N, C-alpha and C. Protein backbone atom coordinates (compact mmCIF):
# COMPACT_ATOMS: atom_id res chain seq x y z
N UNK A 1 -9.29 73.47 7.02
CA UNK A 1 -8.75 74.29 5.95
C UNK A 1 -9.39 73.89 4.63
N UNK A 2 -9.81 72.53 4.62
CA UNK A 2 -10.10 72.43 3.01
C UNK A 2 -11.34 71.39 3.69
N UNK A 3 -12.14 71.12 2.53
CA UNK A 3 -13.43 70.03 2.89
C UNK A 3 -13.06 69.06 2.14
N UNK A 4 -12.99 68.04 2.90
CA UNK A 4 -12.15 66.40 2.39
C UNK A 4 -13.13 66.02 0.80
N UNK A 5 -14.23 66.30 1.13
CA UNK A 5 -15.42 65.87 -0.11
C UNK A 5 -15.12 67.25 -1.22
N UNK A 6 -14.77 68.14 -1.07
CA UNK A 6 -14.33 69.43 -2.45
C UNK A 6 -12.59 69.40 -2.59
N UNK A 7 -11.96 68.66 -1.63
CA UNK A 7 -10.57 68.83 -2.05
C UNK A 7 -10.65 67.64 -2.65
N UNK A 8 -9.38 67.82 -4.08
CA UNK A 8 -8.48 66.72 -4.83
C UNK A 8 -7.77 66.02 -3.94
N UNK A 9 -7.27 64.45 -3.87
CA UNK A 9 -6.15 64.10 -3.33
C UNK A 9 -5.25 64.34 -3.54
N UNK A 10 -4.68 65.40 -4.53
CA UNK A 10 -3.43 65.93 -4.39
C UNK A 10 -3.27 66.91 -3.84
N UNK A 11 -4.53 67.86 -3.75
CA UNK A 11 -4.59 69.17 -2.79
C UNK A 11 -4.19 68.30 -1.11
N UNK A 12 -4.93 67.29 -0.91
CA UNK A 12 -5.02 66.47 0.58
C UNK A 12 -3.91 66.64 0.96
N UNK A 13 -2.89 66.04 -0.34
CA UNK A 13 -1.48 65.54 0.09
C UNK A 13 -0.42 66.38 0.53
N UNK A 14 -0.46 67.53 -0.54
CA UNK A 14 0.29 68.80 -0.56
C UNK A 14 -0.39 69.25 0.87
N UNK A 15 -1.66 69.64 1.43
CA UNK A 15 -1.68 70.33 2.68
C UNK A 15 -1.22 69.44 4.20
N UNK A 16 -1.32 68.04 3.86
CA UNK A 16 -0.42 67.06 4.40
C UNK A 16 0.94 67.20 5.05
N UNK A 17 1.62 67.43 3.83
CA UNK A 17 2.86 68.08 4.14
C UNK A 17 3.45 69.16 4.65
N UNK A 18 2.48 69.70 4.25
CA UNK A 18 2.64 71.72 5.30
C UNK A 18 3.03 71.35 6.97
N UNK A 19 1.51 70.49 7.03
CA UNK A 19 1.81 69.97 8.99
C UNK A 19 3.05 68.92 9.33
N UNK A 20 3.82 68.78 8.22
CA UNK A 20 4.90 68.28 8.96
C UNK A 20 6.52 68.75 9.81
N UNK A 21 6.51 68.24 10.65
CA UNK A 21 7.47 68.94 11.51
C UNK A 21 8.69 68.95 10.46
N UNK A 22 9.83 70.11 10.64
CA UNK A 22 10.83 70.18 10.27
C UNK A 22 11.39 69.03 10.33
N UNK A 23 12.25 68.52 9.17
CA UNK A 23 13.30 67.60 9.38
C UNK A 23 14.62 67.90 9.98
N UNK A 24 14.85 67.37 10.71
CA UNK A 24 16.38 67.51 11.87
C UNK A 24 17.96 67.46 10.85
N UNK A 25 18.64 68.27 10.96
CA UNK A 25 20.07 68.58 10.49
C UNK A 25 20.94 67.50 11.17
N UNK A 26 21.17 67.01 10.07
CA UNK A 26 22.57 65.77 10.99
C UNK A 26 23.57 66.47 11.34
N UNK A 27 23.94 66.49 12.55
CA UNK A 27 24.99 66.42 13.05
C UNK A 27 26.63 66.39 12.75
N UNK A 28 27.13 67.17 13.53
CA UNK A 28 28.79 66.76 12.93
C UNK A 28 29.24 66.11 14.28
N UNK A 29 29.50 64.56 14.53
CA UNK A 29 30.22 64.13 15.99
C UNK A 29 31.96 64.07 15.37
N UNK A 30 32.43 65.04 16.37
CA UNK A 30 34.17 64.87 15.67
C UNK A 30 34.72 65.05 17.04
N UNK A 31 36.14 63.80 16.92
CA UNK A 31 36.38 63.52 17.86
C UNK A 31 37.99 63.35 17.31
N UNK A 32 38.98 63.75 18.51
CA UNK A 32 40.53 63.53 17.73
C UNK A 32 40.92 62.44 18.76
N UNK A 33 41.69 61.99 18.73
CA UNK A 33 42.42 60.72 19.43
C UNK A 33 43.66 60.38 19.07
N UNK A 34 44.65 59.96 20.34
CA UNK A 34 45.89 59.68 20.27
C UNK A 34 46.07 58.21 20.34
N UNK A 35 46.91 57.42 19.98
CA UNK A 35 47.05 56.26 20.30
C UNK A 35 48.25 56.02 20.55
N UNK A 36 48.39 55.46 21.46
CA UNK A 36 49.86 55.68 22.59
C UNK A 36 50.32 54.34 23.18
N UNK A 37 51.07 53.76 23.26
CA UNK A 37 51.94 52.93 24.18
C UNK A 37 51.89 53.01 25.74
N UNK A 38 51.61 52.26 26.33
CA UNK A 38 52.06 52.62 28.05
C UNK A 38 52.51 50.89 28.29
N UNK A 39 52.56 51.50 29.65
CA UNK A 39 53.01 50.33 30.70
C UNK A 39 52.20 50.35 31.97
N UNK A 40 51.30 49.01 31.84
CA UNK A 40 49.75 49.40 32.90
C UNK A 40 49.84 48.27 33.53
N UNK A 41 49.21 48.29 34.92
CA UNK A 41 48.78 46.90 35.57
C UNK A 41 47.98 46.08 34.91
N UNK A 42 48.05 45.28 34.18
CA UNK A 42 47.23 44.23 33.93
C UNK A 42 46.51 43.53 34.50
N UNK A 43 46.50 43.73 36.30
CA UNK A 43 44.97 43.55 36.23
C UNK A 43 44.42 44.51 37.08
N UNK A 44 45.06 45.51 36.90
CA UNK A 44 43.94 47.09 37.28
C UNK A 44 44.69 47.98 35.90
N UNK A 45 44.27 48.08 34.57
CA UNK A 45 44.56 48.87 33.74
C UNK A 45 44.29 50.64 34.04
N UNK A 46 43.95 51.10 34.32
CA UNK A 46 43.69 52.44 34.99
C UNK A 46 44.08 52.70 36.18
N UNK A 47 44.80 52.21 36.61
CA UNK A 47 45.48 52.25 38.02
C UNK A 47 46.00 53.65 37.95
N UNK A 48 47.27 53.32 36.75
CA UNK A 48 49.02 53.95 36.52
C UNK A 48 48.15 55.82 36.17
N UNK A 49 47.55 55.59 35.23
CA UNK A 49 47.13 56.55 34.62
C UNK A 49 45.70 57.65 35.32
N UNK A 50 44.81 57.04 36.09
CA UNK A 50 43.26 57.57 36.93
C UNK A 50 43.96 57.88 37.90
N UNK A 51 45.30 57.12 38.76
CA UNK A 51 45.15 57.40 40.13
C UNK A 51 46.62 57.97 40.20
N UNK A 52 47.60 57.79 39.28
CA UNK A 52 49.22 57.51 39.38
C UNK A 52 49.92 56.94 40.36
N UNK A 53 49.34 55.51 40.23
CA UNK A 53 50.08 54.17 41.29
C UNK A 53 50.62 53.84 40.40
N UNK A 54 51.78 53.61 41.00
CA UNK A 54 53.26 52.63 40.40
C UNK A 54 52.68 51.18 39.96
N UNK A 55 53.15 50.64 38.86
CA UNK A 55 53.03 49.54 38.25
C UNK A 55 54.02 48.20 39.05
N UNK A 56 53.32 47.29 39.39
CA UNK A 56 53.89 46.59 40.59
C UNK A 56 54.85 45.15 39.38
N UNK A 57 55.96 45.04 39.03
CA UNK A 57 56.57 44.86 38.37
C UNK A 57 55.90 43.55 37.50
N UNK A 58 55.80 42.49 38.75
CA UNK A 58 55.27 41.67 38.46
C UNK A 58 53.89 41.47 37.53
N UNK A 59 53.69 42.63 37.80
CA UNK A 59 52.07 42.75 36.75
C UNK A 59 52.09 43.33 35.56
N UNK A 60 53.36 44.09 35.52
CA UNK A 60 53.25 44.87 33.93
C UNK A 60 52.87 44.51 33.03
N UNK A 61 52.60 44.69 32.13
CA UNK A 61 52.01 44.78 30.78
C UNK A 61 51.88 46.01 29.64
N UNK A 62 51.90 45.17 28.52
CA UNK A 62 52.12 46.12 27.59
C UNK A 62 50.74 46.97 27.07
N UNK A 63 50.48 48.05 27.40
CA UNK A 63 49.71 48.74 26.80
C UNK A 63 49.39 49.82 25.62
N UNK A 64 48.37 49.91 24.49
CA UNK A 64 48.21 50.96 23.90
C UNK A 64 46.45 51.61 23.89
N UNK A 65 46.85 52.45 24.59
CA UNK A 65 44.77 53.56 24.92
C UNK A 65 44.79 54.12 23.86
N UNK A 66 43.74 54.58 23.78
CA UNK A 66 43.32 56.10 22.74
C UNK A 66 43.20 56.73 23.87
N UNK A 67 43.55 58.47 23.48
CA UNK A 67 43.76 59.17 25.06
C UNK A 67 43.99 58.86 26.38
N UNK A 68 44.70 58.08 26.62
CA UNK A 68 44.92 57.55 27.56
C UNK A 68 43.42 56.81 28.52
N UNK A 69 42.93 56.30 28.06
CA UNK A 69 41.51 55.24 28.60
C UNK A 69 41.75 54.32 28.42
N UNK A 70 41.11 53.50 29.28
CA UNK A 70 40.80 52.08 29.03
C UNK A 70 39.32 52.01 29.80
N UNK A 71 38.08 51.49 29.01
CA UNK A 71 38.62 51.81 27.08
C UNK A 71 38.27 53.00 26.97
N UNK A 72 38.65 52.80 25.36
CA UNK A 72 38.91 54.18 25.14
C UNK A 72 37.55 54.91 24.66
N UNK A 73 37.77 56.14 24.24
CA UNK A 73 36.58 57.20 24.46
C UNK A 73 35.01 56.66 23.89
N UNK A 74 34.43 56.99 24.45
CA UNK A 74 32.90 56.90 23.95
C UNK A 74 32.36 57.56 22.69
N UNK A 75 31.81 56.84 21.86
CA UNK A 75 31.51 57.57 20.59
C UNK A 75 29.83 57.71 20.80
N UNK A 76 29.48 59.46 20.60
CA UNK A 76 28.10 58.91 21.15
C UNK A 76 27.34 60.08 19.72
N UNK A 77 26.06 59.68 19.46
CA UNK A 77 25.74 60.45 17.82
C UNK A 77 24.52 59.96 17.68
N UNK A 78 23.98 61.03 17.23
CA UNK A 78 22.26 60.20 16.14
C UNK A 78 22.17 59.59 14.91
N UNK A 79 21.51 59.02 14.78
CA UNK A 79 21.63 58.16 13.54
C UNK A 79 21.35 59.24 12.30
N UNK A 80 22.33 58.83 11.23
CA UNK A 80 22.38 59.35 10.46
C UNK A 80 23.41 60.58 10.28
N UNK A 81 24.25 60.92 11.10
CA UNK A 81 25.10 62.37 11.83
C UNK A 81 26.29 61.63 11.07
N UNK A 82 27.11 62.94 10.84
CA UNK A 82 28.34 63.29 10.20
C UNK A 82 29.24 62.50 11.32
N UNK A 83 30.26 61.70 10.83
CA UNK A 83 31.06 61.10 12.22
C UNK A 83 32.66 61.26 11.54
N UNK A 84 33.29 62.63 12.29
CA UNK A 84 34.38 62.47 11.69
C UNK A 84 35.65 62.26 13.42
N UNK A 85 36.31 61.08 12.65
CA UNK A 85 37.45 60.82 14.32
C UNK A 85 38.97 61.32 13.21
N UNK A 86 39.62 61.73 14.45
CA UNK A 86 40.90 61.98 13.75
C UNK A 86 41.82 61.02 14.37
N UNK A 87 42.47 60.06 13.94
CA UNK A 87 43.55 59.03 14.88
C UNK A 87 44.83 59.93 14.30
N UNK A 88 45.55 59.91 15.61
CA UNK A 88 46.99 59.97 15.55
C UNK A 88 47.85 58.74 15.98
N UNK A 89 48.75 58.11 15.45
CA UNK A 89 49.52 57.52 15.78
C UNK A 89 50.18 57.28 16.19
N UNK A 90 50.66 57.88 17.50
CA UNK A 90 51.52 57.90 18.36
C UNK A 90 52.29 56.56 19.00
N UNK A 91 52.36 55.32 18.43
CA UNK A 91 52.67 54.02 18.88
C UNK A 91 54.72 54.68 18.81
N UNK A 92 55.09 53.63 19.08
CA UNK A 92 56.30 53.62 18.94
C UNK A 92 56.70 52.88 17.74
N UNK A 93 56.24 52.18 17.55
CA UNK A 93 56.92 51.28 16.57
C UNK A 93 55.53 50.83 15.49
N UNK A 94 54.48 50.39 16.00
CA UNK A 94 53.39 49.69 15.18
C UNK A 94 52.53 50.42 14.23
N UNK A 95 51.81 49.95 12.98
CA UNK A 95 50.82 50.77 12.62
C UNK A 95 49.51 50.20 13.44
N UNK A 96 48.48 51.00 12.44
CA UNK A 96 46.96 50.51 13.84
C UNK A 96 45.88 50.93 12.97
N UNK A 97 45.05 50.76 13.11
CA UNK A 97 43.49 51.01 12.25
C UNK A 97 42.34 50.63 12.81
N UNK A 98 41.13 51.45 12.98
CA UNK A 98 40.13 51.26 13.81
C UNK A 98 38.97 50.89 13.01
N UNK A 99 38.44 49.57 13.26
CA UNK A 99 37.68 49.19 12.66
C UNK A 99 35.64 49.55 13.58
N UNK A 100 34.93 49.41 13.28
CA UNK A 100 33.38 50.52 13.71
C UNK A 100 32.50 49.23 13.35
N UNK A 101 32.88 48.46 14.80
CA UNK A 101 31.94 47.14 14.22
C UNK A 101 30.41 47.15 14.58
N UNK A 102 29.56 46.80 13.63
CA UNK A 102 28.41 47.24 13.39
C UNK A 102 28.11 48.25 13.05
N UNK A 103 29.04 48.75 12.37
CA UNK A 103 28.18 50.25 11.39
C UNK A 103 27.90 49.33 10.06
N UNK A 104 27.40 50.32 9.46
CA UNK A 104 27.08 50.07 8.15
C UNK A 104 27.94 50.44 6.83
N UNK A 105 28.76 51.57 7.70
CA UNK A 105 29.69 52.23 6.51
C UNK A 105 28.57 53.21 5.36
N UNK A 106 27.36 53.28 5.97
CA UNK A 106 26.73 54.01 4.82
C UNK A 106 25.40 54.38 5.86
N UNK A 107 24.14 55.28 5.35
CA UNK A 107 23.69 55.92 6.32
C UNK A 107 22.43 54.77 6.25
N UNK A 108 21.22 55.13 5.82
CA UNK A 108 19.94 55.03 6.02
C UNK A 108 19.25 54.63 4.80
N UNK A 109 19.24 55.33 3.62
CA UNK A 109 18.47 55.21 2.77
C UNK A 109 19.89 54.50 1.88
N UNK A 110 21.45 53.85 2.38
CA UNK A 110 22.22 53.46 1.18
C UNK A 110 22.99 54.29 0.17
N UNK A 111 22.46 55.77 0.16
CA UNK A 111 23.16 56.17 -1.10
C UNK A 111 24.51 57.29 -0.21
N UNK A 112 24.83 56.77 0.36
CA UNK A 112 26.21 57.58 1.31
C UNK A 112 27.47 56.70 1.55
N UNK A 113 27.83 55.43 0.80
CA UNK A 113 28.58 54.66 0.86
C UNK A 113 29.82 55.20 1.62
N UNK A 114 30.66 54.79 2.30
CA UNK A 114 31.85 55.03 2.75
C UNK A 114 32.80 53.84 2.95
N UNK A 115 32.70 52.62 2.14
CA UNK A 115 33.76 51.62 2.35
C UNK A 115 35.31 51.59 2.99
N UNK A 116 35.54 52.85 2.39
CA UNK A 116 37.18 53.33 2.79
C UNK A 116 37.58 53.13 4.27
N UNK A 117 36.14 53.76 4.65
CA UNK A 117 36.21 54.42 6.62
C UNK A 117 35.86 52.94 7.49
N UNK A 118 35.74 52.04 6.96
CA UNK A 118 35.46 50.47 7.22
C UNK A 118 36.67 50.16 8.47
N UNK A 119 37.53 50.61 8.19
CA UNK A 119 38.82 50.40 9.31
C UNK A 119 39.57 49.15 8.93
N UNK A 120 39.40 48.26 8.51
CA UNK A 120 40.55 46.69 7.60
C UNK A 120 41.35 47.54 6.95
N UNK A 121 42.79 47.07 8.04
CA UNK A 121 43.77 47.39 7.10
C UNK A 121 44.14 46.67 6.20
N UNK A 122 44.97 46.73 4.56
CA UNK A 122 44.82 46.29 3.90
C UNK A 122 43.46 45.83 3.08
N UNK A 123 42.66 45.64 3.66
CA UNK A 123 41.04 46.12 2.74
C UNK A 123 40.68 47.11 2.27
N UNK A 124 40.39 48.30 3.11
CA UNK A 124 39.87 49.37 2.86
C UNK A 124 40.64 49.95 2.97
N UNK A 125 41.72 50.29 3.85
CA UNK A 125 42.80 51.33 3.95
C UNK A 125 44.39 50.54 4.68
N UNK A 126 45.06 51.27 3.88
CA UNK A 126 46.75 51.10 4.36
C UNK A 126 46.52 51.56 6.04
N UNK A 127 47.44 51.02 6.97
CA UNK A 127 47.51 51.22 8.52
C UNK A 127 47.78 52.44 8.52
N UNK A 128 47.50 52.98 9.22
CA UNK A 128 48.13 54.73 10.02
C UNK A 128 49.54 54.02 10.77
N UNK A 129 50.99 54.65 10.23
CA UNK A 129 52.16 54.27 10.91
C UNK A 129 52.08 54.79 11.67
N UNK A 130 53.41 54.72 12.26
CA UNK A 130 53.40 55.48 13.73
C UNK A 130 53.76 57.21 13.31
N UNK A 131 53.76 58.16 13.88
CA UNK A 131 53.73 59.39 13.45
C UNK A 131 52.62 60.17 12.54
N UNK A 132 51.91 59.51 11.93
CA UNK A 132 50.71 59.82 10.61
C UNK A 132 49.51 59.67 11.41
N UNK A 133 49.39 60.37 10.73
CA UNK A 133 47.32 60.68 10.91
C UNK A 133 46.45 60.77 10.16
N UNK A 134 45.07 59.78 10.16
CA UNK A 134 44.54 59.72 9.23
C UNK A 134 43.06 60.10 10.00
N UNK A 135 42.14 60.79 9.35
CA UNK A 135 40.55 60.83 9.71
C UNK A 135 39.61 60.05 8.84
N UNK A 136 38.64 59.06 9.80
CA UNK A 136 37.87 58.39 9.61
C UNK A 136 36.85 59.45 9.07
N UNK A 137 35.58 59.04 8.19
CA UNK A 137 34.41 60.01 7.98
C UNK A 137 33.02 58.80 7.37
N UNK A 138 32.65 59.26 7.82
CA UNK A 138 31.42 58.29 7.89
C UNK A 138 30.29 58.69 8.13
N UNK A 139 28.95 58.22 7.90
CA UNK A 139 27.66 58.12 8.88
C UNK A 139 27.01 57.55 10.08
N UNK A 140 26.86 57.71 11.36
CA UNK A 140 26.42 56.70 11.82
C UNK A 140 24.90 56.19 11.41
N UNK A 141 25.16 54.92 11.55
CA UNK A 141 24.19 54.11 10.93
C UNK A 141 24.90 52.56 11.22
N UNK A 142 23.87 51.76 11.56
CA UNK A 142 22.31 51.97 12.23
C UNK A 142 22.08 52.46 13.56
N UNK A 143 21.21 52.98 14.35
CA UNK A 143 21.02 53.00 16.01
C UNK A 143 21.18 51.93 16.22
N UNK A 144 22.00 51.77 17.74
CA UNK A 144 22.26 50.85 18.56
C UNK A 144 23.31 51.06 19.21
N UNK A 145 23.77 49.99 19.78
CA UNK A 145 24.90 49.99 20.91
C UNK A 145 25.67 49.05 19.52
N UNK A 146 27.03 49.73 19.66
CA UNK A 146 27.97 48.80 18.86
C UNK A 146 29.63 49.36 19.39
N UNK A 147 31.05 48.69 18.61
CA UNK A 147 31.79 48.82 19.49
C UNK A 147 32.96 49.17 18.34
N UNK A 148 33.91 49.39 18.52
CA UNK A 148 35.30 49.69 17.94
C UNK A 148 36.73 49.39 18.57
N UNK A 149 37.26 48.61 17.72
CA UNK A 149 38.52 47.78 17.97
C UNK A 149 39.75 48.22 17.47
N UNK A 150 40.74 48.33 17.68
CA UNK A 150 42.16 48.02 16.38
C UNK A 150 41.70 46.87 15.79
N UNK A 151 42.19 46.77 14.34
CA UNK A 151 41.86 45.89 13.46
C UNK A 151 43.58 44.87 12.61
N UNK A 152 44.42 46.02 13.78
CA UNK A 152 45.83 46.05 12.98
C UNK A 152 45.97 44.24 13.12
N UNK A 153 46.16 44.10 14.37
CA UNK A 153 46.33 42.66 15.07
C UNK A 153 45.44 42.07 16.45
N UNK A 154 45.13 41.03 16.47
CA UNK A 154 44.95 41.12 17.66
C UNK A 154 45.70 41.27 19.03
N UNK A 155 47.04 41.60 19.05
CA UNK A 155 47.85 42.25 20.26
C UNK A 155 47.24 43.80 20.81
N UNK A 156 46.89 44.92 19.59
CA UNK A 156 46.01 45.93 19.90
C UNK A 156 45.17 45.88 20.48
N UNK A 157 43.95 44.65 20.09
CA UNK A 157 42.94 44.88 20.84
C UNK A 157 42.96 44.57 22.30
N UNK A 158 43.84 43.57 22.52
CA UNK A 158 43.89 42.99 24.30
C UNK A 158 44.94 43.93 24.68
N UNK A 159 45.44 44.64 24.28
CA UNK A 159 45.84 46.00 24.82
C UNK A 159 45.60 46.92 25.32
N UNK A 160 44.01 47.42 24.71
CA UNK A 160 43.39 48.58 24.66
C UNK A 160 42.99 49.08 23.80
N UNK A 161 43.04 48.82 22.48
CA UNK A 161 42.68 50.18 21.57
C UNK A 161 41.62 49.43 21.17
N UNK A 162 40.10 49.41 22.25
CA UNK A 162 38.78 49.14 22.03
C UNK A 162 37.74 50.27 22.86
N UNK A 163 36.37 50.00 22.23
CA UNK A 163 35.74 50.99 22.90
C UNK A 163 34.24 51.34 22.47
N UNK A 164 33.19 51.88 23.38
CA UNK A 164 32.22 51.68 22.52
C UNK A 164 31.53 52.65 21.93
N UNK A 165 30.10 52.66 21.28
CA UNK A 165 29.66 53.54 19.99
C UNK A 165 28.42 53.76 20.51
N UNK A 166 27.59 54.63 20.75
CA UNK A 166 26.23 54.71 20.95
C UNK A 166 25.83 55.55 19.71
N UNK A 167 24.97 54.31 19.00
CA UNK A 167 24.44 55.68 17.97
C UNK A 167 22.53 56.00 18.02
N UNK A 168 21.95 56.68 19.03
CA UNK A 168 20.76 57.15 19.16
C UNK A 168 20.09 57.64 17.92
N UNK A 169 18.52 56.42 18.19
CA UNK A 169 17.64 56.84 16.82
C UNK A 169 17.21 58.48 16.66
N UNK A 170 16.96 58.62 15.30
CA UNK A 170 16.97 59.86 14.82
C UNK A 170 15.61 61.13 15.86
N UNK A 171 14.58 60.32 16.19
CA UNK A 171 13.28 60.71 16.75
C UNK A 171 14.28 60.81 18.15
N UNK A 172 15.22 60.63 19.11
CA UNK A 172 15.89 60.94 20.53
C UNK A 172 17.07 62.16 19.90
N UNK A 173 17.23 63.21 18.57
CA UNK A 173 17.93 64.04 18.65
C UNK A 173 17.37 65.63 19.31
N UNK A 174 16.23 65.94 19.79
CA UNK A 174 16.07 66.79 20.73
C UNK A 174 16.03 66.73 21.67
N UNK A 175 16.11 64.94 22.43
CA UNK A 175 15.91 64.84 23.81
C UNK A 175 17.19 65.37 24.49
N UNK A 176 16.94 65.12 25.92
CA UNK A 176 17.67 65.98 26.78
C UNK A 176 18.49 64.42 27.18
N UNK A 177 19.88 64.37 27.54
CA UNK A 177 20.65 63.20 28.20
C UNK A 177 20.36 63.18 29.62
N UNK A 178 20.16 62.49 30.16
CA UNK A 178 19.87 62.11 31.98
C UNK A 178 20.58 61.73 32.49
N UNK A 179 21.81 62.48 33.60
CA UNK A 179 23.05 61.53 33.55
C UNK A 179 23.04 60.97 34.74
């Protein structure tokens, strides 16, 4: 199109940019979730709930899932994508807050801060009581495998209300999943 020896380097640069592929639209990953109380085998947690076998007395234990999983749902997104979760609180009695360990709380280039959506209760946000609902909103950021906990106490987390995060680099958002 142009002869490298009669074009300017700013002509170079500008026709540079023409051949570049579209940049990709982030994503919206939105996801709602209950957080619930049960009564599960402790040492087959999905028993009561995957198969509906009776809880053998001796083994009970106190449980709380998000949608009823253990664990609970898969968070899966490209880096950089809109990440909005909705928690409901459905406990009986407790509050709860989900903390997104290994995010960044902010996207890529830094200027998307979200401290709030951090999940520490009392840090960043008052607990979701029981009955209330609050939505997380965030970026994911960085790619990788990372995970999400209750942050309320540690009784939540050896409960259940854990789970993990896949957030796929930005160059794998046209690929196809292989299941």
């Amino acid at each position: 199109f142009c002869n490298p020896f009669f074009c300017s380097h700013s002509m170079r640069s500008f026709l540079s940019l023409l051949a570049l592929p579209p940049v990709s639209e982030a994503a919206l990953c939105r996801y709602e979730w209950w957080v619930r109380d049960h009564v599960v085998d402790y040492l087959n947690p999905n028993a009561k709930m995957k198969l509906g076998l009776p809880v053998p007395e001796s083994a009970e234990s106190a449980g709380q899932y998000v949608n009823e999983m253990f664990p609970g749902p898969l968070i899966e997104c490209n880096a950089n994508d809109d990440v909005e979760i909705l928690v409901a609180n459905q406990l009986s009695e407790h509050g709860t807050s989900i903390h997104w360990h290994g995010l960044w709380m902010n996207n890529e280039t830094g200027d998307a801060p979200t401290p709030w959506a951090d999940g520490v209760h009392r840090f960043s946000h008052a607990p979701i009581m029981p009955g209330m609902n609050y939505t997380y909103k965030f970026k994911a950021w960085p790619p990788g495998s990372h995970f999400y906990h209750s942050h309320m106490d540690a009784t939540q987390v050896d409960r259940g209300i854990k789970g993990a995060i896949i957030v796929h680099p930005e160059q794998d958002r046209d690929r196809k999943s292989v299941v």
